[in-house]
Each structure stands twice: as C-alpha cells, then as structure tokens.
C-alpha cells in the first residue's frame, strides 16, 4: 500500500499552522477570560459602591430600629401622615420640629399602638385649616416640584438625597397620568437603535445609549419592582435571520458591561416550544433579546416614599392654582388647594420645577399666558388580554405591523398586555381608548398567533389610553417622527420646566433637572447626586426567595406571598401583619378582595396608612393595579374596598356615594361598559342616591335588558351547552362523534334558529371546517359561537344607542356602533 509522505516544507508549514491556531485560541480564551473577569469586577464594584446620604437627612417620625443599615427604615416605619404633610406645606419645612414634639408628647401620654390600629391625624382640624406664613428663611423650601409622576417623584428623590428642602405636590394621585399608563417596559429601544443606524441619527443613538445605562440603574435600585424579560422577534423570512441577529447583538454590545443576558437565536421548533401560541405557518425561527419590565405605578409610589424617607414633603390631591412672583417678577412660591377639603394656602419656595408631563404647557401658561407650547401630545392605547394569550415568561415584539408601527405583546401581572398605538391627540385628564385602536391591536395580535387561538373582542379585560408628552419638533409632520427625548426650559420668571423623556430615563432626567435648578436658583446642596446608588424603599431586604418566609410565617397562599414580595419588597412583612384570618385551615391569613387575583384586604389598609391612598380609585388603579388588569374584577371589588376605606378614614354616607360614582366614572375610561349596572355582578350593596331612585334616570339604574353574553368571556351557559349536546347527539346516529354536514341545517331548525344562508356560510368558512363532509362537536360549537356573536352585534349596537339616549350624565363617551363579541371591556 502506498503511503504519501509529505515534504519537509509542508510538514513544517502544517506544524506552524497548528501552533498558530493554538496560540490564537489561547489568546482569544485569555482575552475573553480577562473581559469576563473585568466585567464581573466592574459589576461587583458597582454593587459595593452604594453610598447613601447620612441618616441625619431623613425624616423619621418614628425611631429608626435597623442598626445594621441606617438607610433602611424598619419594617413598620410609617411616613408622616397626609395631614402632617399638609401642615408642613403650610408652615414650611421647619414645622417638622413641632410635629415631632407633638408625637413625642402623645407617645409619652398613651401606650404604644399596634400596627393594625388606624393612626389618627397628628394635626388638629384647626391647625390644618390655618394658613400660617413661614417666618424665616429656614422655613422656605428650596424647591417646589409640581407633578407627582415619574419625573416629578424622581426629581424629589434626587433633590432630597442632596440635602435640599423639597416639596412635591400632585393635583390627582401619584402616577395618575401617563406614568401609570405605560407599556411597562424598562428598555433602551430596539427600534430607536435601528432608526439611528438606518438614518445615521446620532441623537437617536445617544438616546438608546442613555436608556440602556439607565435600564441597568433601574433594575439595581428597585430589584423587587423591575426584572429582566426575554422578548421574542419571530422570523418568517430567511433573509431576516442575519438582519435580526446583527441588530440584537448590536443592542447587547451597546449596553456594554451593564447589559443583561445575551440575545440568542431559536430554531423553529424551539421558538414554538417557548411561545406555543405563535403562528406556525412559514415560521423560520426567532431571535430573543432581553429588556426590563416593571410595575410602573408601584414604582412611582416607591419613589415618593423614598423621597419622604430622605426628608421631602409630598402631598397628592393638592393642586397649584396660582404662581406667586416677587418685586423682581421672579417666582417665589405658589397658592395651593387641597382638592379633598377645598382649603387653600400658600407655600414659599426658592425655585419651582414644572414636571407635569402632558400638562406642562398649562403650568407654563399660568406663568406666562403668551408662552409658546413645547409639548406635542401623542396617545398610546393598550389592552389587557387573559394569560392564555402568551407564556408567562416570554414577550413578543412585532417590529413591522400593517401600518409600519411597532407593537409589544407582553406578560404582565398574570395577564397579557398588548400595545401600543401612536397617534396625535389632545390633552385630557382621563383619555379613552377608541374602538378603532382596540380593533387595530387585536388585528395585529391575530396576525402572529396560531389560528387555533381565537382573538376575540370579548377577551379584552381592560383598555386604556395614555398621553405621551413628546417634545415638539417643528419640522416633524407626525408624532412617529418625534424623538422621546427630554428638554429643560427656564422661563424669564424662573419656572424650570422638564418635558419629554420616558420612564426608563426618569433618573437621568431628574439629575439633569436638579443640576439646572441648583445653578438657576443658586441653591446650596449638601452633596452631589447619588440616585444611581440609592436603593428605593423596600429594596434593602428583598430577595427572590423571601416569599417562602412569608408563606411559612404567615400561612399565606404561594401566589399571594409572591405578589406581596414583588410589589412591596421588604415592606411585605408590614402588609402581611395587617392580614386577617381566612377562617380556613389553609391559607391561614390573607382575604382576597377579588378571587381571580392575589390582592388582599390588608393591602387596602396598608395603602391608606402608609402609601397616601385617599380615594377608591387610588387603591384600585395605582396601589393594587386591579383596574388596569380587569375592570370587571375592579368593579366587583369596589364595594369591599370602600367598606375598608370607610373603616380607615371614617367616611360618611355622602362620601361613600361620591367614591362609588367617581370610581365608576374612572372605570369607564378603562373599558367598563357605559352602563355598568347592566353588567351582571353579584353586588347587592351598591349605594344609590335617593334622588336617583325616585327619578329612575341614574346611570346606575338598569336601562334595558342586556343579555349576559355581552359581558361574559364564556360564549355559552350550562343550559345552552346541555341543549347543544342533546341535539347533536340525536343526529349522531353511529355514536362516532360526527354528524353529516347536511344535517347542520336540521340542527339549527331543532334549536328554533332561523339563520340566513349567507351568514351561516360565512361563519362556517371562518371556523374553517375541514370540508370532509362531517362535523365534530367542537366544530359545531364554533359555528354556534359564531352565530351567537353575529346576533349579539346587531342587538348590542341597538342597546348602546338606547342606553346613550337615556343617560343623563355625559362622561365624554359618545355612542357608536361597535363590533363586540361580548364579554370584555
């Protein structure tokens, strides 16, 4: 056998190639190891360099009890009450000395109170109604921040941690506007990166870079409220694989050492395994990248409480009605009104920050009526669908919808959130999601889901619209072309306005705003900005497994314990301590306010005592989030919430009636049917004014016999299913579970249903029978469901017009013919 012997030169060349390959591999391994070590070191240093402002800068009306971490208030720490906050606004920050003295005097005269006993207001009615004027410079606030959303609360935390004397007021509730109506993402913006590269736009690039940096800070300072979420980009064309792969990797690279898990490619089979609801036809694979998600309203509340922890004075439901100027025509304070009591008073401040989001121009025009507007409002609609529309741990991004917009499809709080739209709008307090927007989102969702998943209008559990405060670009022709960046403006009188931006970059915006305020108003902070290292309240003792201890110590259901730890962090022990027994062997504690969701009655009490919840809407929408998850569940929980708040706040009957009506009006803006009393709830204790009972014209009174099918997600009731099964079985002669397709007409005749031939044909085509000449029972139910929805559409449109014509209260909702399948919001 012949054996080829290589020449000496070739042998040397081969040996050299092997050595070069080994050296290259070794160098690459060494470089990657060094990079990984450096990455871990930098992250470790970031974690170790958390430097907090000293304990002396904080307001503690109760003793600090955690010696191990002086920045962490003990589990039962109570912030100053709202009445005490109003008193400090009236008298200036120096009033805290008198309040502390009053508390010490009261504590020495009475025994220690248990946590489950309501705390009476510290200030008397006479003291609250008075309007004293600060008598020294020490009693003047450094900053008055108008607006209690993400930006305003962020500014309050930033300024307070620098040692400034801060007041923040919000005319409604904290995060009552745009800050509670977001897509719930903490993200850099994949679409902005694509736009920056495609258009060579350096401003878009800077926006993405800043947002990715802030994303890391966000998840670090509030680990219990924010978390990583994998998001899938389904791919249906082979040429898109390298395009999406490069884009996702560029997104990872731009995040640098502050990035999350690396993006990765999934084959067709793995993509369907991760997202079983995905449409299979022509699916090639999917890219998965990581971004952040959070609970926006609870994040806003945590920011407000953290600001209080560091010495800020904050108050919700307090409105600025007038700006005050000195002899030099510079702003020096404002006139405020407590919207809960109607009392008006003045507050003095060296500088005023306008952080009112979409309402920015209203405050600016209060300062100067001739001022030019700088905000271009854009409406973004979101809908909530049941959890079976998406897996619980994977989101989906459609980067190219039918009209070129981007839509997210994400798991959130046990349900699925889909959105958003982007259209020019006008500024209103509670914007409505239009039927056209809801229909468009459902259509886009349907394009990406398996045909087995019937996307129904009746599955919409809630629908809301938020107004994005985009900075106006005079050259832009549409809101899609506006950059979601922020702009700081200072008027000649000294009104400092921060406008634009997004949730992810709230901290950077606040830092830049306070820097500008210090320079403009010549303030003297004790220290520089530390908010990238200051953990929010609830974060200090949080861990991913702390819910297990809640289960073991309080006997809570697992779902409730997980919810409490992920909503309150280490404050969960204080919430659980308020829980009442269930009367069952298990769970021992934790009575739910709604059986479908893990919210418990103790949270309502905690929201009133520790989180400044003043109204039923404050609780249902922005403390429990129930109104955003399911308006029908929120409506059913409303009487119990009002009962608990009545116990806590000593409401009289007139206040209960007002709270009921106000909550109903709010829930209408979240998708509750216009005539909610027609919705067949089990509520028997709804309060109706006597005048309305006599006139029989209240919107709470049933106007027309509306079938249950309009408000239930199930298409059939038990009686109907039994009848269908009986008729179908009678024609299934051989018992094989099929009937002849020609017998369908006979089935409908036996059910006394007179159906137009064309309508029946269209419904059969829609349910896509296999044309085998036989019909299975599940296919028969699809046909019956289609016929029932068709009948509902005609009847519903007539009833809506009837209800609207009889309603004597206009909530800004105009009657229109809608195409609803029944049950949802």
Coordinates of C-alpha atoms in Angstrom, one line a residue, residues 9-488:
X9 CA 8.4 22.2 4.0
X10 CA 4.8 21.1 4.0
X11 CA 5.4 19.3 7.3
X12 CA 6.9 22.5 8.8
X13 CA 4.0 24.6 7.4
X14 CA 1.4 22.2 8.9
X15 CA 3.2 22.3 12.3
X16 CA 3.3 26.1 12.2
X17 CA -0.4 26.3 11.3
X18 CA -1.2 24.2 14.3
X19 CA 0.9 26.2 16.6
X20 CA -0.6 29.4 15.2
X21 CA -4.1 28.1 15.7
X22 CA -3.3 27.0 19.3
X23 CA -1.8 30.4 20.0
X24 CA -4.8 32.2 18.5
X25 CA -7.2 30.1 20.5
X26 CA -5.2 30.6 23.7
X27 CA -5.0 34.3 23.2
X28 CA -8.8 34.5 22.4
X29 CA -9.6 32.5 25.5
X30 CA -7.3 34.6 27.6
X31 CA -8.9 37.8 26.2
X32 CA -12.4 36.6 26.8
X33 CA -11.4 35.4 30.4
X34 CA -9.9 38.8 31.1
X35 CA -13.0 40.6 29.7
X36 CA -15.3 38.4 31.7
X37 CA -13.3 39.0 34.9
X38 CA -13.2 42.7 34.3
X39 CA -17.0 42.7 33.6
X40 CA -17.7 40.9 36.9
X41 CA -15.3 43.1 38.8
X42 CA -17.0 46.3 37.4
X43 CA -20.4 44.9 38.3
X44 CA -19.1 44.0 41.8
X45 CA -17.6 47.4 42.3
X46 CA -20.9 49.0 41.2
X47 CA -22.7 46.9 43.8
X48 CA -20.2 47.7 46.5
X49 CA -20.1 51.5 45.9
X50 CA -23.6 52.1 47.1
X51 CA -23.0 55.2 49.2
X52 CA -26.1 56.7 50.9
X53 CA -26.7 60.1 52.3
X54 CA -26.3 60.2 56.1
X55 CA -29.1 59.3 58.5
X56 CA -29.5 62.9 59.6
X57 CA -31.0 64.0 56.3
X58 CA -34.0 61.8 56.8
X59 CA -37.4 62.4 58.3
X60 CA -38.2 59.8 60.9
X61 CA -41.3 60.5 62.9
X62 CA -40.8 57.0 64.4
X63 CA -37.5 55.7 65.8
X64 CA -35.0 54.1 63.5
X65 CA -34.6 50.5 64.5
X66 CA -32.2 48.9 62.0
X67 CA -28.7 49.5 63.3
X68 CA -27.1 47.3 60.6
X69 CA -28.2 49.6 57.8
X70 CA -29.0 53.1 58.9
X71 CA -30.5 53.9 55.4
X72 CA -33.2 51.2 55.8
X73 CA -36.3 52.0 57.8
X74 CA -37.6 49.2 59.9
X75 CA -40.4 47.1 58.6
X76 CA -43.2 49.0 60.4
X77 CA -41.8 52.5 59.7
X78 CA -44.6 55.0 59.0
X79 CA -44.1 58.1 56.9
X80 CA -45.7 61.3 58.1
X81 CA -49.4 61.3 57.5
X82 CA -51.0 63.3 54.8
X83 CA -52.4 65.8 57.4
X84 CA -48.8 66.3 58.7
X85 CA -47.6 66.8 55.1
X86 CA -50.2 69.5 54.5
X87 CA -49.2 71.2 57.8
X88 CA -45.6 71.2 56.7
X89 CA -46.6 72.7 53.3
X90 CA -48.4 75.5 55.1
X91 CA -45.8 76.2 57.7
X92 CA -42.7 75.4 55.9
X93 CA -40.2 72.5 56.4
X94 CA -39.3 73.8 59.9
X95 CA -42.8 72.5 61.0
X96 CA -41.3 69.1 61.3
X97 CA -39.8 70.1 64.7
X98 CA -43.2 70.8 66.1
X99 CA -44.7 67.7 64.6
X100 CA -42.0 65.5 66.2
X101 CA -42.5 67.2 69.5
X102 CA -46.3 66.6 69.3
X103 CA -45.7 63.0 68.5
X104 CA -43.3 62.5 71.4
X105 CA -45.7 64.2 73.8
X106 CA -48.6 61.9 72.5
X107 CA -46.4 58.8 72.8
X108 CA -45.5 59.6 76.4
X109 CA -49.1 60.1 77.3
X110 CA -50.6 56.9 75.6
X111 CA -49.4 53.3 75.3
X112 CA -47.8 52.0 72.1
X113 CA -50.3 51.3 69.4
X114 CA -50.4 48.1 67.4
X115 CA -49.9 48.3 63.6
X116 CA -53.5 47.2 62.9
X117 CA -55.0 50.2 64.7
X118 CA -55.7 53.2 62.5
X119 CA -53.5 56.2 63.2
X120 CA -55.5 59.4 63.9
X121 CA -54.3 62.6 62.2
X122 CA -51.5 64.3 64.1
X123 CA -52.7 67.8 63.3
X124 CA -56.0 69.1 64.5
X125 CA -58.6 70.5 62.2
X126 CA -57.9 74.0 63.4
X127 CA -54.2 73.6 62.7
X128 CA -54.9 72.1 59.2
X129 CA -57.3 74.8 58.2
X130 CA -55.0 77.6 59.3
X131 CA -52.7 79.3 56.8
X132 CA -49.6 80.4 58.6
X133 CA -46.8 82.1 56.8
X134 CA -43.2 80.9 57.2
X135 CA -41.4 83.4 59.4
X136 CA -37.8 82.8 58.5
X137 CA -35.6 81.7 55.6
X138 CA -35.3 78.3 57.3
X139 CA -39.0 77.8 56.7
X140 CA -38.8 78.3 52.9
X141 CA -38.5 75.3 50.7
X142 CA -35.5 75.1 48.3
X143 CA -37.7 73.6 45.6
X144 CA -41.4 73.2 44.9
X145 CA -42.0 70.4 42.4
X146 CA -45.3 70.4 40.6
X147 CA -46.3 67.0 39.4
X148 CA -46.1 63.6 41.1
X149 CA -45.4 61.3 38.2
X150 CA -42.2 59.6 37.3
X151 CA -40.3 62.7 36.6
X152 CA -41.6 64.8 39.5
X153 CA -41.0 62.0 42.0
X154 CA -37.6 61.3 40.5
X155 CA -36.7 65.0 41.0
X156 CA -37.9 64.8 44.6
X157 CA -35.7 61.8 45.4
X158 CA -32.7 63.4 43.7
X159 CA -33.1 66.8 45.4
X160 CA -33.9 65.3 48.8
X161 CA -30.8 63.0 48.8
X162 CA -28.7 66.0 48.0
X163 CA -29.9 67.6 51.3
X164 CA -32.2 70.2 49.8
X165 CA -35.6 71.1 51.3
X166 CA -38.1 69.7 48.9
X167 CA -41.9 69.9 48.5
X168 CA -43.8 68.0 45.8
X169 CA -47.5 68.3 45.0
X170 CA -49.7 66.4 42.7
X171 CA -53.3 67.5 41.8
X172 CA -54.6 64.0 41.5
X173 CA -52.7 60.9 42.7
X174 CA -49.1 59.9 42.2
X175 CA -48.7 58.4 38.7
X176 CA -52.4 59.1 37.9
X177 CA -51.5 60.3 34.4
X178 CA -49.1 58.9 31.9
X179 CA -46.8 57.3 34.5
X180 CA -49.4 54.6 35.2
X181 CA -50.4 54.0 31.5
X182 CA -47.0 53.0 30.1
X183 CA -46.1 49.8 28.2
X184 CA -44.4 48.7 31.5
X185 CA -41.0 48.3 29.8
X186 CA -37.6 49.4 31.0
X187 CA -35.8 49.5 27.7
X188 CA -33.3 51.2 25.6
X189 CA -35.4 50.9 22.4
X190 CA -34.5 48.4 19.8
X191 CA -36.5 50.3 17.2
X192 CA -34.6 53.5 18.1
X193 CA -31.3 51.8 17.5
X194 CA -32.5 50.5 14.2
X195 CA -33.6 54.0 13.2
X196 CA -30.3 55.5 14.4
X197 CA -28.3 53.1 12.2
X198 CA -30.6 53.4 9.2
X199 CA -30.7 57.2 9.2
X200 CA -27.3 57.8 10.8
X201 CA -29.0 59.7 13.5
X202 CA -26.6 60.5 16.3
X203 CA -29.4 61.8 18.6
X204 CA -31.3 58.5 18.4
X205 CA -28.0 56.7 19.2
X206 CA -27.4 58.9 22.3
X207 CA -31.0 58.2 23.4
X208 CA -30.5 54.5 23.2
X209 CA -27.2 54.6 24.9
X210 CA -28.5 56.7 27.8
X211 CA -31.6 54.5 28.1
X212 CA -29.5 51.3 28.3
X213 CA -27.4 52.8 31.0
X214 CA -30.5 53.9 33.0
X215 CA -32.0 50.5 32.5
X216 CA -29.2 49.0 34.5
X217 CA -29.6 51.6 37.2
X218 CA -33.4 51.0 37.2
X219 CA -33.1 47.2 37.9
X220 CA -30.4 47.8 40.5
X221 CA -32.2 50.3 42.7
X222 CA -35.6 48.6 42.6
X223 CA -35.0 44.9 42.2
X224 CA -38.4 43.8 43.5
X225 CA -40.3 46.1 41.1
X226 CA -38.2 45.6 37.9
X227 CA -36.8 42.5 36.3
X228 CA -35.4 41.1 33.1
X229 CA -37.8 39.9 30.4
X230 CA -36.9 37.9 27.3
X231 CA -38.6 39.3 24.2
X232 CA -39.0 37.2 21.0
X233 CA -38.7 38.6 17.5
X234 CA -40.4 35.9 15.3
X235 CA -38.8 35.5 11.9
X236 CA -40.8 34.4 8.8
X237 CA -38.2 35.0 6.1
X238 CA -34.8 33.5 5.9
X239 CA -33.1 36.8 4.9
X240 CA -34.3 38.4 8.1
X241 CA -32.2 36.0 10.3
X242 CA -28.8 37.7 9.8
X243 CA -30.5 41.1 10.0
X244 CA -32.2 40.5 13.3
X245 CA -29.2 38.6 14.7
X246 CA -26.9 41.6 13.9
X247 CA -29.4 44.1 15.4
X248 CA -29.8 42.1 18.6
X249 CA -26.1 41.7 19.1
X250 CA -25.5 45.4 18.4
X251 CA -28.1 46.1 21.1
X252 CA -26.2 43.8 23.5
X253 CA -22.9 45.4 22.6
X254 CA -24.2 48.9 23.1
X255 CA -25.2 48.0 26.7
X256 CA -21.6 47.0 27.5
X257 CA -20.9 45.8 31.0
X258 CA -24.4 46.9 32.1
X259 CA -26.1 44.5 29.7
X260 CA -28.5 41.7 30.6
X261 CA -28.4 38.2 29.2
X262 CA -27.1 37.9 25.7
X263 CA -29.5 37.6 22.8
X264 CA -29.8 34.2 21.0
X265 CA -31.4 32.5 18.0
X266 CA -34.1 29.9 18.3
X267 CA -34.9 27.3 15.7
X268 CA -38.5 26.9 14.6
X269 CA -39.1 24.1 17.0
X270 CA -37.6 25.8 20.0
X271 CA -39.5 29.0 19.2
X272 CA -42.8 27.2 19.2
X273 CA -41.7 25.4 22.4
X274 CA -41.0 28.8 24.1
X275 CA -44.1 30.5 22.6
X276 CA -46.7 27.8 21.8
X277 CA -49.3 30.4 20.7
X278 CA -47.1 31.6 17.8
X279 CA -48.3 31.1 14.2
X280 CA -46.5 28.1 12.7
X281 CA -47.1 28.8 9.0
X282 CA -43.8 29.8 7.3
X283 CA -42.0 30.3 10.7
X284 CA -38.3 30.2 10.2
X285 CA -37.1 30.8 13.8
X286 CA -36.8 33.6 16.2
X287 CA -34.3 35.9 17.9
X288 CA -34.7 36.5 21.6
X289 CA -33.2 39.6 23.3
X290 CA -33.6 40.9 26.8
X291 CA -35.1 44.1 28.2
X292 CA -36.6 45.2 31.5
X293 CA -40.1 45.3 32.8
X294 CA -41.6 46.9 35.9
X295 CA -44.8 47.8 37.7
X296 CA -45.0 51.5 36.9
X297 CA -47.5 52.8 39.4
X298 CA -45.9 51.0 42.3
X299 CA -42.5 52.2 41.2
X300 CA -43.9 55.7 41.3
X301 CA -45.2 55.2 44.8
X302 CA -41.8 53.8 45.9
X303 CA -40.1 56.9 44.5
X304 CA -42.4 59.1 46.5
X305 CA -41.9 57.2 49.7
X306 CA -38.1 57.2 49.2
X307 CA -38.2 61.0 48.8
X308 CA -40.1 61.2 52.1
X309 CA -37.6 58.9 53.7
X310 CA -34.9 61.4 52.8
X311 CA -36.8 64.4 54.0
X312 CA -39.1 65.5 51.2
X313 CA -42.6 66.8 51.9
X314 CA -45.1 65.4 49.4
X315 CA -48.9 65.6 49.0
X316 CA -51.3 64.1 46.5
X317 CA -54.6 65.7 45.6
X318 CA -53.1 69.1 46.1
X319 CA -53.3 71.5 43.1
X320 CA -51.3 74.6 42.2
X321 CA -53.9 77.3 41.4
X322 CA -51.6 80.3 41.2
X323 CA -47.9 81.2 40.9
X324 CA -46.5 84.0 43.1
X325 CA -43.8 86.4 42.0
X326 CA -41.7 88.9 43.9
X327 CA -40.9 92.5 43.2
X328 CA -38.4 91.4 40.5
X329 CA -41.0 89.3 38.8
X330 CA -39.3 86.1 39.8
X331 CA -41.3 83.2 41.1
X332 CA -41.1 82.8 44.8
X333 CA -44.0 80.4 45.7
X334 CA -47.5 79.3 44.8
X335 CA -51.0 79.1 46.0
X336 CA -52.2 75.6 46.6
X337 CA -55.6 74.0 47.1
X338 CA -56.3 70.7 48.9
X339 CA -58.7 69.1 46.5
X340 CA -60.1 66.8 49.2
X341 CA -61.0 69.5 51.6
X342 CA -61.1 72.6 49.4
X343 CA -58.8 74.5 51.7
X344 CA -56.3 76.9 50.0
X345 CA -53.0 78.0 51.4
X346 CA -49.6 79.5 50.2
X347 CA -46.2 77.9 50.0
X348 CA -42.9 79.6 49.6
X349 CA -40.0 78.2 47.6
X350 CA -36.7 79.5 46.2
X351 CA -37.4 77.6 42.9
X352 CA -40.2 75.9 41.2
X353 CA -39.9 72.8 38.9
X354 CA -42.7 72.1 36.4
X355 CA -42.8 68.3 35.9
X356 CA -46.4 67.8 34.9
X357 CA -46.0 65.7 31.8
X358 CA -48.7 66.3 29.2
X359 CA -50.0 69.2 31.3
X360 CA -46.7 71.0 31.1
X361 CA -48.0 73.8 28.9
X362 CA -50.8 74.5 31.4
X363 CA -48.4 75.4 34.2
X364 CA -46.2 77.4 31.7
X365 CA -49.2 79.4 30.6
X366 CA -50.0 80.0 34.3
X367 CA -46.6 81.7 34.5
X368 CA -46.9 83.5 31.1
X369 CA -50.2 83.2 29.1
X370 CA -48.4 84.2 25.9
X371 CA -45.9 81.4 26.1
X372 CA -45.5 79.1 23.1
X373 CA -46.3 75.4 23.6
X374 CA -43.4 72.9 23.6
X375 CA -45.3 69.6 24.1
X376 CA -46.8 67.5 21.3
X377 CA -49.2 65.0 22.9
X378 CA -49.4 61.5 21.5
X379 CA -52.0 58.9 22.5
X380 CA -50.9 55.3 23.1
X381 CA -53.6 52.7 23.6
X382 CA -53.0 49.4 25.4
X383 CA -55.3 46.4 26.0
X384 CA -55.2 43.6 28.6
X385 CA -55.9 40.1 27.5
X386 CA -56.1 36.8 29.5
X387 CA -52.9 35.0 30.4
X388 CA -53.5 32.2 27.8
X389 CA -52.6 34.6 25.1
X390 CA -48.9 34.5 25.9
X391 CA -46.4 32.4 28.0
X392 CA -45.7 33.8 31.5
X393 CA -42.0 34.3 30.9
X394 CA -41.7 35.5 27.3
X395 CA -42.8 38.6 25.5
X396 CA -43.1 39.2 21.7
X397 CA -42.3 42.2 19.5
X398 CA -43.8 42.8 16.1
X399 CA -41.3 45.2 14.5
X400 CA -43.3 45.8 11.4
X401 CA -47.1 46.0 11.7
X402 CA -49.5 46.5 8.9
X403 CA -49.0 50.3 9.1
X404 CA -45.4 50.3 10.0
X405 CA -45.7 50.8 13.7
X406 CA -44.3 48.6 16.4
X407 CA -46.4 46.5 18.8
X408 CA -45.4 44.7 22.0
X409 CA -47.2 41.6 23.3
X410 CA -46.0 41.0 26.9
X411 CA -46.9 39.0 30.0
X412 CA -47.6 41.4 32.9
X413 CA -49.0 40.8 36.4
X414 CA -50.6 37.4 35.4
X415 CA -52.3 38.7 32.2
X416 CA -51.1 39.8 28.8
X417 CA -50.6 43.4 27.8
X418 CA -50.7 44.4 24.1
X419 CA -49.9 47.8 22.6
X420 CA -49.2 50.4 21.7
X421 CA -50.7 52.8 19.2
X422 CA -49.2 56.2 18.4
X423 CA -51.5 59.0 17.2
X424 CA -51.7 62.7 17.8
X425 CA -54.3 63.7 20.4
X426 CA -55.4 66.5 22.7
X427 CA -54.6 66.6 26.4
X428 CA -57.4 65.3 28.7
X429 CA -57.3 64.1 32.3
X430 CA -58.5 60.6 31.5
X431 CA -58.2 59.8 27.8
X432 CA -60.2 57.0 26.3
X433 CA -59.1 54.1 24.2
X434 CA -61.1 54.2 21.0
X435 CA -62.8 51.2 19.4
X436 CA -60.7 51.6 16.3
X437 CA -57.5 51.5 18.3
X438 CA -58.6 48.4 20.2
X439 CA -59.6 46.7 16.9
X440 CA -56.3 47.5 15.3
X441 CA -54.3 46.0 18.2
X442 CA -56.4 42.8 18.1
X443 CA -55.9 42.5 14.4
X444 CA -52.1 42.8 14.8
X445 CA -52.1 40.3 17.6
X446 CA -54.1 37.9 15.4
X447 CA -51.5 38.1 12.7
X448 CA -48.9 36.5 14.9
X449 CA -50.9 33.9 16.8
X450 CA -51.9 30.4 15.8
X451 CA -55.3 30.2 14.2
X452 CA -56.4 27.9 17.0
X453 CA -56.3 30.9 19.3
X454 CA -59.4 32.8 18.5
X455 CA -58.7 36.5 19.1
X456 CA -62.0 37.9 20.4
X457 CA -63.1 41.4 21.3
X458 CA -64.8 39.8 24.3
X459 CA -61.4 38.8 25.7
X460 CA -60.3 42.4 26.3
X461 CA -60.3 42.7 30.1
X462 CA -59.2 46.4 30.2
X463 CA -58.3 49.0 27.7
X464 CA -56.7 52.4 28.4
X465 CA -55.0 55.2 26.6
X466 CA -52.0 57.2 27.9
X467 CA -50.8 60.6 26.7
X468 CA -47.1 60.7 25.9
X469 CA -45.5 64.1 26.5
X470 CA -43.3 64.2 23.4
X471 CA -41.2 67.3 22.8
X472 CA -42.4 69.1 19.8
X473 CA -40.1 69.3 16.8
X474 CA -41.4 72.0 14.4
X475 CA -40.1 70.1 11.4
X476 CA -41.8 66.8 12.3
X477 CA -45.0 66.1 10.4
X478 CA -46.2 63.2 12.5
X479 CA -45.7 62.0 16.1
X480 CA -43.9 58.9 14.9
X481 CA -41.0 61.2 13.9
X482 CA -40.7 62.7 17.3
X483 CA -37.8 61.7 19.5
X484 CA -38.8 60.7 23.0
X485 CA -36.1 62.8 24.5
X486 CA -36.4 65.4 27.1
X487 CA -35.9 69.2 27.1
X488 CA -35.3 71.6 30.0

